[in-house]
Amino acid sequence: MTTYKHSIIIAIDGPAGSGKSTTARLVAERLGFIYVDTGAMYRAVTLAWLREGKPDIEVFLRNLPDISLSRDPQTHRQMTLLEGVDVTDQIRTSEVTEQVSYISSLKTVREKMVSLQRNIGTDHNVVMDGRDIGTAVFPKADLKVFMIADIQKRASRRLEEMKSKSKHHVPSLDELIQQMKERDTYDSSREIDPLKMADDAMLLDTSELTIEDQATIIIEKAKPIIIKHSHGA
């Protein structure tokens, strides 16, 4: 198994719309860590499958596309690259959202993405968010946070995000709530690396918290870990 003794790993898990991506990005920025949005990686694979016309999955899995993460040199935002091309905006469409749970449940896809994620965490201090970071990708992460929120709040947040980023059809709030319920059920019950809270994770209900509140709570929790690490403990 890949080791990561020389870097600090902050794992933030939770269902869609719980605020984990925005919060993880802010925490990473404040701490000077690398931010890794693992969900974007699975979305990129899903986009590739859709662009190929939903081919037979066994055929598709034989030659998975090249997925990588980069940083925009001007805005410093994370970019998701599919075969070297920036698809950061294209992976946020409702078509991708509808299929990403299925594609991300496939063993071959997960093995490849987890390997990439571990390689990043081995060499850098990272804040990584997803659904199985603290349970499967980095079960020995230095700090694990599991974020939850009321589904109405989660759907409202995701709707605003989609409106600001997507130029395509945006579902209604009711449609989004239904999609989230279905995805929660699928992600929590899938056979490989299901969505669940690690036994040693901190539970953070973000229903009534701002992004600033969420980031502050996690950073305060991380401070003693960083201090201890800096002293070589």
PDB file of C-alpha atoms in Angstrom:
ATOM      1  CA  MET A   1       0.000   0.000   0.000  1.00  0.00           C
ATOM      2  CA  THR A   2       1.128   3.541  -0.731  1.00  0.00           C
ATOM      3  CA  THR A   3       2.518   5.340   2.312  1.00  0.00           C
ATOM      4  CA  TYR A   4       2.274   9.041   3.034  1.00  0.00           C
ATOM      5  CA  LYS A   5       4.242   9.648   6.197  1.00  0.00           C
ATOM      6  CA  HIS A   6       5.926  12.791   4.969  1.00  0.00           C
ATOM      7  CA  SER A   7       2.802  14.762   4.084  1.00  0.00           C
ATOM      8  CA  ILE A   8      -0.312  15.909   5.919  1.00  0.00           C
ATOM      9  CA  ILE A   9      -3.627  14.607   4.636  1.00  0.00           C
ATOM     10  CA  ILE A  10      -6.937  16.286   5.479  1.00  0.00           C
ATOM     11  CA  ALA A  11      -9.808  14.136   4.229  1.00  0.00           C
ATOM     12  CA  ILE A  12     -13.238  15.714   3.828  1.00  0.00           C
ATOM     13  CA  ASP A  13     -16.090  13.402   2.897  1.00  0.00           C
ATOM     14  CA  GLY A  14     -19.833  13.753   2.591  1.00  0.00           C
ATOM     15  CA  PRO A  15     -22.774  13.729   0.196  1.00  0.00           C
ATOM     16  CA  ALA A  16     -23.274  16.181  -2.662  1.00  0.00           C
ATOM     17  CA  GLY A  17     -24.152  19.720  -1.610  1.00  0.00           C
ATOM     18  CA  SER A  18     -22.854  19.394   1.944  1.00  0.00           C
ATOM     19  CA  GLY A  19     -20.351  22.160   1.191  1.00  0.00           C
ATOM     20  CA  LYS A  20     -17.267  19.990   1.214  1.00  0.00           C
ATOM     21  CA  SER A  21     -15.706  21.119  -2.076  1.00  0.00           C
ATOM     22  CA  THR A  22     -15.976  24.867  -1.451  1.00  0.00           C
ATOM     23  CA  THR A  23     -14.864  24.425   2.144  1.00  0.00           C
ATOM     24  CA  ALA A  24     -11.976  22.114   1.237  1.00  0.00           C
ATOM     25  CA  ARG A  25     -10.770  24.616  -1.357  1.00  0.00           C
ATOM     26  CA  LEU A  26     -10.803  27.447   1.211  1.00  0.00           C
ATOM     27  CA  VAL A  27      -9.079  25.338   3.891  1.00  0.00           C
ATOM     28  CA  ALA A  28      -6.343  24.383   1.434  1.00  0.00           C
ATOM     29  CA  GLU A  29      -5.868  28.008   0.412  1.00  0.00           C
ATOM     30  CA  ARG A  30      -5.613  29.191   4.022  1.00  0.00           C
ATOM     31  CA  LEU A  31      -3.170  26.450   4.994  1.00  0.00           C
ATOM     32  CA  GLY A  32      -1.093  26.574   1.822  1.00  0.00           C
ATOM     33  CA  PHE A  33      -2.007  22.965   0.988  1.00  0.00           C
ATOM     34  CA  ILE A  34      -2.899  21.432  -2.374  1.00  0.00           C
ATOM     35  CA  TYR A  35      -6.650  21.084  -2.930  1.00  0.00           C
ATOM     36  CA  VAL A  36      -7.844  17.907  -4.666  1.00  0.00           C
ATOM     37  CA  ASP A  37     -11.461  17.564  -5.820  1.00  0.00           C
ATOM     38  CA  THR A  38     -11.712  13.808  -6.375  1.00  0.00           C
ATOM     39  CA  GLY A  39     -15.322  14.040  -7.531  1.00  0.00           C
ATOM     40  CA  ALA A  40     -14.148  16.036 -10.537  1.00  0.00           C
ATOM     41  CA  MET A  41     -11.924  13.135 -11.558  1.00  0.00           C
ATOM     42  CA  TYR A  42     -14.860  10.709 -11.628  1.00  0.00           C
ATOM     43  CA  ARG A  43     -16.943  13.275 -13.482  1.00  0.00           C
ATOM     44  CA  ALA A  44     -14.253  13.543 -16.154  1.00  0.00           C
ATOM     45  CA  VAL A  45     -14.323   9.783 -16.721  1.00  0.00           C
ATOM     46  CA  THR A  46     -18.119   9.970 -16.928  1.00  0.00           C
ATOM     47  CA  LEU A  47     -17.900  12.805 -19.465  1.00  0.00           C
ATOM     48  CA  ALA A  48     -15.552  10.721 -21.610  1.00  0.00           C
ATOM     49  CA  TRP A  49     -17.986   7.797 -21.550  1.00  0.00           C
ATOM     50  CA  LEU A  50     -20.887  10.063 -22.547  1.00  0.00           C
ATOM     51  CA  ARG A  51     -18.882  11.676 -25.338  1.00  0.00           C
ATOM     52  CA  GLU A  52     -18.113   8.239 -26.743  1.00  0.00           C
ATOM     53  CA  GLY A  53     -21.849   7.563 -26.935  1.00  0.00           C
ATOM     54  CA  LYS A  54     -22.159   5.347 -23.842  1.00  0.00           C
ATOM     55  CA  PRO A  55     -20.252   2.399 -25.319  1.00  0.00           C
ATOM     56  CA  ASP A  56     -20.331  -1.074 -23.775  1.00  0.00           C
ATOM     57  CA  ILE A  57     -18.804  -0.538 -20.363  1.00  0.00           C
ATOM     58  CA  GLU A  58     -16.391  -3.465 -20.627  1.00  0.00           C
ATOM     59  CA  VAL A  59     -15.015  -2.039 -23.872  1.00  0.00           C
ATOM     60  CA  PHE A  60     -14.734   1.427 -22.331  1.00  0.00           C
ATOM     61  CA  LEU A  61     -12.886   0.114 -19.282  1.00  0.00           C
ATOM     62  CA  ARG A  62     -10.185  -1.501 -21.408  1.00  0.00           C
ATOM     63  CA  ASN A  63      -8.805   1.883 -22.396  1.00  0.00           C
ATOM     64  CA  LEU A  64      -9.702   4.474 -19.781  1.00  0.00           C
ATOM     65  CA  PRO A  65      -8.986   8.095 -20.727  1.00  0.00           C
ATOM     66  CA  ASP A  66      -6.146  10.081 -19.203  1.00  0.00           C
ATOM     67  CA  ILE A  67      -7.435  12.168 -16.283  1.00  0.00           C
ATOM     68  CA  SER A  68      -5.278  14.703 -14.469  1.00  0.00           C
ATOM     69  CA  LEU A  69      -5.558  17.789 -12.288  1.00  0.00           C
ATOM     70  CA  SER A  70      -3.799  21.079 -12.804  1.00  0.00           C
ATOM     71  CA  ARG A  71      -3.944  24.643 -11.522  1.00  0.00           C
ATOM     72  CA  ASP A  72      -4.826  27.681 -13.580  1.00  0.00           C
ATOM     73  CA  PRO A  73      -1.684  29.872 -13.378  1.00  0.00           C
ATOM     74  CA  GLN A  74      -3.784  33.051 -13.222  1.00  0.00           C
ATOM     75  CA  THR A  75      -6.774  32.161 -11.031  1.00  0.00           C
ATOM     76  CA  HIS A  76      -5.071  29.266  -9.170  1.00  0.00           C
ATOM     77  CA  ARG A  77      -8.320  27.282  -9.371  1.00  0.00           C
ATOM     78  CA  GLN A  78      -8.155  23.536  -9.856  1.00  0.00           C
ATOM     79  CA  MET A  79      -8.638  22.475 -13.462  1.00  0.00           C
ATOM     80  CA  THR A  80      -9.746  18.996 -14.460  1.00  0.00           C
ATOM     81  CA  LEU A  81      -8.097  17.746 -17.625  1.00  0.00           C
ATOM     82  CA  LEU A  82      -9.437  15.027 -19.916  1.00  0.00           C
ATOM     83  CA  GLU A  83      -6.737  13.867 -22.323  1.00  0.00           C
ATOM     84  CA  GLY A  84      -4.933  17.130 -21.565  1.00  0.00           C
ATOM     85  CA  VAL A  85      -7.939  19.376 -22.321  1.00  0.00           C
ATOM     86  CA  ASP A  86      -9.614  21.509 -19.638  1.00  0.00           C
ATOM     87  CA  VAL A  87     -13.143  20.186 -19.007  1.00  0.00           C
ATOM     88  CA  THR A  88     -13.706  21.881 -15.634  1.00  0.00           C
ATOM     89  CA  ASP A  89     -17.007  23.430 -16.712  1.00  0.00           C
ATOM     90  CA  GLN A  90     -18.243  20.594 -18.939  1.00  0.00           C
ATOM     91  CA  ILE A  91     -18.181  18.029 -16.107  1.00  0.00           C
ATOM     92  CA  ARG A  92     -20.822  19.959 -14.142  1.00  0.00           C
ATOM     93  CA  THR A  93     -23.748  19.331 -16.510  1.00  0.00           C
ATOM     94  CA  SER A  94     -26.856  17.470 -15.355  1.00  0.00           C
ATOM     95  CA  GLU A  95     -26.084  14.704 -17.886  1.00  0.00           C
ATOM     96  CA  VAL A  96     -22.799  13.981 -16.130  1.00  0.00           C
ATOM     97  CA  THR A  97     -24.413  14.247 -12.691  1.00  0.00           C
ATOM     98  CA  GLU A  98     -27.019  11.632 -13.648  1.00  0.00           C
ATOM     99  CA  GLN A  99     -24.379   9.064 -14.612  1.00  0.00           C
ATOM    100  CA  VAL A 100     -21.399   9.752 -12.333  1.00  0.00           C
ATOM    101  CA  SER A 101     -22.542   7.484  -9.480  1.00  0.00           C
ATOM    102  CA  TYR A 102     -22.706   4.523 -11.857  1.00  0.00           C
ATOM    103  CA  ILE A 103     -19.314   5.186 -13.465  1.00  0.00           C
ATOM    104  CA  SER A 104     -17.628   5.874 -10.111  1.00  0.00           C
ATOM    105  CA  SER A 105     -18.932   2.569  -8.705  1.00  0.00           C
ATOM    106  CA  LEU A 106     -16.974   0.524 -11.250  1.00  0.00           C
ATOM    107  CA  LYS A 107     -13.985  -1.263  -9.754  1.00  0.00           C
ATOM    108  CA  THR A 108     -11.579  -0.500 -12.630  1.00  0.00           C
ATOM    109  CA  VAL A 109     -12.426   3.214 -12.539  1.00  0.00           C
ATOM    110  CA  ARG A 110     -12.056   3.428  -8.767  1.00  0.00           C
ATOM    111  CA  GLU A 111      -8.733   1.616  -8.753  1.00  0.00           C
ATOM    112  CA  LYS A 112      -7.259   4.002 -11.309  1.00  0.00           C
ATOM    113  CA  MET A 113      -8.594   7.146  -9.632  1.00  0.00           C
ATOM    114  CA  VAL A 114      -7.562   6.039  -6.124  1.00  0.00           C
ATOM    115  CA  SER A 115      -4.045   5.350  -7.397  1.00  0.00           C
ATOM    116  CA  LEU A 116      -3.837   8.870  -8.834  1.00  0.00           C
ATOM    117  CA  GLN A 117      -5.202  10.377  -5.622  1.00  0.00           C
ATOM    118  CA  ARG A 118      -2.728   8.507  -3.432  1.00  0.00           C
ATOM    119  CA  ASN A 119       0.167   9.596  -5.630  1.00  0.00           C
ATOM    120  CA  ILE A 120      -0.809  13.235  -5.137  1.00  0.00           C
ATOM    121  CA  GLY A 121      -1.158  12.790  -1.377  1.00  0.00           C
ATOM    122  CA  THR A 122       2.183  11.041  -1.099  1.00  0.00           C
ATOM    123  CA  ASP A 123       4.164  14.060  -2.282  1.00  0.00           C
ATOM    124  CA  HIS A 124       2.110  17.024  -1.036  1.00  0.00           C
ATOM    125  CA  ASN A 125       0.205  18.320   1.962  1.00  0.00           C
ATOM    126  CA  VAL A 126      -3.355  18.065   0.694  1.00  0.00           C
ATOM    127  CA  VAL A 127      -6.967  18.753   1.489  1.00  0.00           C
ATOM    128  CA  MET A 128      -8.873  16.123  -0.461  1.00  0.00           C
ATOM    129  CA  ASP A 129     -12.635  15.872  -0.671  1.00  0.00           C
ATOM    130  CA  GLY A 130     -14.862  13.101  -1.908  1.00  0.00           C
ATOM    131  CA  ARG A 131     -16.981  10.254  -0.604  1.00  0.00           C
ATOM    132  CA  ASP A 132     -14.426   7.676   0.471  1.00  0.00           C
ATOM    133  CA  ILE A 133     -11.237   9.616   1.204  1.00  0.00           C
ATOM    134  CA  GLY A 134     -11.142   8.862   4.921  1.00  0.00           C
ATOM    135  CA  THR A 135     -12.323   5.271   4.561  1.00  0.00           C
ATOM    136  CA  ALA A 136     -10.657   3.959   1.384  1.00  0.00           C
ATOM    137  CA  VAL A 137      -8.194   6.389  -0.217  1.00  0.00           C
ATOM    138  CA  PHE A 138      -6.404   7.562   2.936  1.00  0.00           C
ATOM    139  CA  PRO A 139      -7.709   5.524   5.894  1.00  0.00           C
ATOM    140  CA  LYS A 140      -4.812   6.882   7.972  1.00  0.00           C
ATOM    141  CA  ALA A 141      -5.378  10.535   7.072  1.00  0.00           C
ATOM    142  CA  ASP A 142      -4.211  12.987   9.730  1.00  0.00           C
ATOM    143  CA  LEU A 143      -7.629  14.631   9.974  1.00  0.00           C
ATOM    144  CA  LYS A 144     -10.952  13.271   8.759  1.00  0.00           C
ATOM    145  CA  VAL A 145     -14.117  15.331   8.475  1.00  0.00           C
ATOM    146  CA  PHE A 146     -17.534  14.047   7.430  1.00  0.00           C
ATOM    147  CA  MET A 147     -19.856  16.844   6.364  1.00  0.00           C
ATOM    148  CA  ILE A 148     -23.638  16.578   6.279  1.00  0.00           C
ATOM    149  CA  ALA A 149     -26.497  19.038   5.751  1.00  0.00           C
ATOM    150  CA  ASP A 150     -30.261  19.122   5.394  1.00  0.00           C
ATOM    151  CA  ILE A 151     -31.132  17.901   1.876  1.00  0.00           C
ATOM    152  CA  GLN A 152     -33.143  21.053   1.095  1.00  0.00           C
ATOM    153  CA  LYS A 153     -30.059  23.145   1.892  1.00  0.00           C
ATOM    154  CA  ARG A 154     -27.826  20.819  -0.095  1.00  0.00           C
ATOM    155  CA  ALA A 155     -30.050  20.991  -3.154  1.00  0.00           C
ATOM    156  CA  SER A 156     -30.324  24.783  -2.955  1.00  0.00           C
ATOM    157  CA  ARG A 157     -26.539  25.112  -2.779  1.00  0.00           C
ATOM    158  CA  ARG A 158     -26.000  22.788  -5.713  1.00  0.00           C
ATOM    159  CA  LEU A 159     -28.651  24.591  -7.773  1.00  0.00           C
ATOM    160  CA  GLU A 160     -26.935  27.942  -7.279  1.00  0.00           C
ATOM    161  CA  GLU A 161     -23.594  26.368  -8.195  1.00  0.00           C
ATOM    162  CA  MET A 162     -25.037  24.856 -11.369  1.00  0.00           C
ATOM    163  CA  LYS A 163     -26.676  28.133 -12.385  1.00  0.00           C
ATOM    164  CA  SER A 164     -23.378  29.978 -12.016  1.00  0.00           C
ATOM    165  CA  LYS A 165     -21.256  27.393 -13.852  1.00  0.00           C
ATOM    166  CA  SER A 166     -23.444  25.603 -16.382  1.00  0.00           C
ATOM    167  CA  LYS A 167     -24.582  26.990 -19.715  1.00  0.00           C
ATOM    168  CA  HIS A 168     -26.775  23.945 -20.220  1.00  0.00           C
ATOM    169  CA  HIS A 169     -30.147  22.892 -18.811  1.00  0.00           C
ATOM    170  CA  VAL A 170     -30.393  23.300 -15.044  1.00  0.00           C
ATOM    171  CA  PRO A 171     -32.890  21.085 -13.196  1.00  0.00           C
ATOM    172  CA  SER A 172     -35.538  22.466 -10.839  1.00  0.00           C
ATOM    173  CA  LEU A 173     -35.045  22.358  -7.074  1.00  0.00           C
ATOM    174  CA  ASP A 174     -37.479  19.433  -6.742  1.00  0.00           C
ATOM    175  CA  GLU A 175     -35.684  17.513  -9.493  1.00  0.00           C
ATOM    176  CA  LEU A 176     -32.355  18.143  -7.799  1.00  0.00           C
ATOM    177  CA  ILE A 177     -33.657  16.956  -4.419  1.00  0.00           C
ATOM    178  CA  GLN A 178     -34.862  13.733  -6.036  1.00  0.00           C
ATOM    179  CA  GLN A 179     -31.528  13.261  -7.828  1.00  0.00           C
ATOM    180  CA  MET A 180     -29.662  13.764  -4.547  1.00  0.00           C
ATOM    181  CA  LYS A 181     -31.849  11.257  -2.698  1.00  0.00           C
ATOM    182  CA  GLU A 182     -31.223   8.684  -5.415  1.00  0.00           C
ATOM    183  CA  ARG A 183     -27.501   9.366  -5.454  1.00  0.00           C
ATOM    184  CA  ASP A 184     -27.241   9.207  -1.653  1.00  0.00           C
ATOM    185  CA  THR A 185     -28.902   5.793  -1.719  1.00  0.00           C
ATOM    186  CA  TYR A 186     -26.709   4.568  -4.580  1.00  0.00           C
ATOM    187  CA  ASP A 187     -23.446   5.879  -3.118  1.00  0.00           C
ATOM    188  CA  SER A 188     -24.177   4.570   0.377  1.00  0.00           C
ATOM    189  CA  SER A 189     -25.155   1.093  -0.785  1.00  0.00           C
ATOM    190  CA  ARG A 190     -22.622   0.440  -3.543  1.00  0.00           C
ATOM    191  CA  GLU A 191     -20.439  -2.608  -3.038  1.00  0.00           C
ATOM    192  CA  ILE A 192     -17.073  -0.889  -3.562  1.00  0.00           C
ATOM    193  CA  ASP A 193     -15.996   1.942  -1.222  1.00  0.00           C
ATOM    194  CA  PRO A 194     -19.476   3.169  -0.236  1.00  0.00           C
ATOM    195  CA  LEU A 195     -20.168   6.619   1.152  1.00  0.00           C
ATOM    196  CA  LYS A 196     -19.898   6.325   4.918  1.00  0.00           C
ATOM    197  CA  MET A 197     -18.374   8.145   7.843  1.00  0.00           C
ATOM    198  CA  ALA A 198     -15.045   6.828   9.118  1.00  0.00           C
ATOM    199  CA  ASP A 199     -15.089   5.777  12.757  1.00  0.00           C
ATOM    200  CA  ASP A 200     -12.469   8.406  13.655  1.00  0.00           C
ATOM    201  CA  ALA A 201     -13.928  11.273  11.587  1.00  0.00           C
ATOM    202  CA  MET A 202     -15.296  14.532  12.961  1.00  0.00           C
ATOM    203  CA  LEU A 203     -18.974  14.987  12.054  1.00  0.00           C
ATOM    204  CA  LEU A 204     -19.753  18.503  10.838  1.00  0.00           C
ATOM    205  CA  ASP A 205     -23.352  19.523  10.144  1.00  0.00           C
ATOM    206  CA  THR A 206     -23.146  22.493   7.776  1.00  0.00           C
ATOM    207  CA  SER A 207     -26.898  23.205   7.496  1.00  0.00           C
ATOM    208  CA  GLU A 208     -26.634  26.484   9.394  1.00  0.00           C
ATOM    209  CA  LEU A 209     -22.950  27.253   8.844  1.00  0.00           C
ATOM    210  CA  THR A 210     -21.329  29.593   6.353  1.00  0.00           C
ATOM    211  CA  ILE A 211     -18.344  28.478   4.296  1.00  0.00           C
ATOM    212  CA  GLU A 212     -16.173  30.691   6.510  1.00  0.00           C
ATOM    213  CA  ASP A 213     -17.542  28.956   9.626  1.00  0.00           C
ATOM    214  CA  GLN A 214     -16.852  25.529   8.160  1.00  0.00           C
ATOM    215  CA  ALA A 215     -13.311  26.403   7.119  1.00  0.00           C
ATOM    216  CA  THR A 216     -12.518  27.943  10.508  1.00  0.00           C
ATOM    217  CA  ILE A 217     -13.689  24.844  12.387  1.00  0.00           C
ATOM    218  CA  ILE A 218     -11.552  22.530  10.255  1.00  0.00           C
ATOM    219  CA  ILE A 219      -8.493  24.772  10.368  1.00  0.00           C
ATOM    220  CA  GLU A 220      -8.657  25.003  14.165  1.00  0.00           C
ATOM    221  CA  LYS A 221      -8.843  21.226  14.311  1.00  0.00           C
ATOM    222  CA  ALA A 222      -5.870  20.945  11.953  1.00  0.00           C
ATOM    223  CA  LYS A 223      -3.571  23.420  13.732  1.00  0.00           C
ATOM    224  CA  PRO A 224      -2.232  21.059  16.442  1.00  0.00           C
ATOM    225  CA  ILE A 225      -1.630  18.391  13.788  1.00  0.00           C
ATOM    226  CA  ILE A 226       0.389  20.820  11.676  1.00  0.00           C
ATOM    227  CA  ILE A 227       2.392  22.013  14.687  1.00  0.00           C
ATOM    228  CA  LYS A 228       3.159  18.432  15.708  1.00  0.00           C
ATOM    229  CA  HIS A 229       4.190  17.556  12.155  1.00  0.00           C
ATOM    230  CA  SER A 230       6.442  20.609  11.906  1.00  0.00           C
ATOM    231  CA  HIS A 231       8.349  19.383  14.960  1.00  0.00           C
ATOM    232  CA  GLY A 232       8.957  16.042  13.310  1.00  0.00           C
ATOM    233  CA  ALA A 233       6.651  14.056  15.567  1.00  0.00           C
TER     234      ALA A 233
END
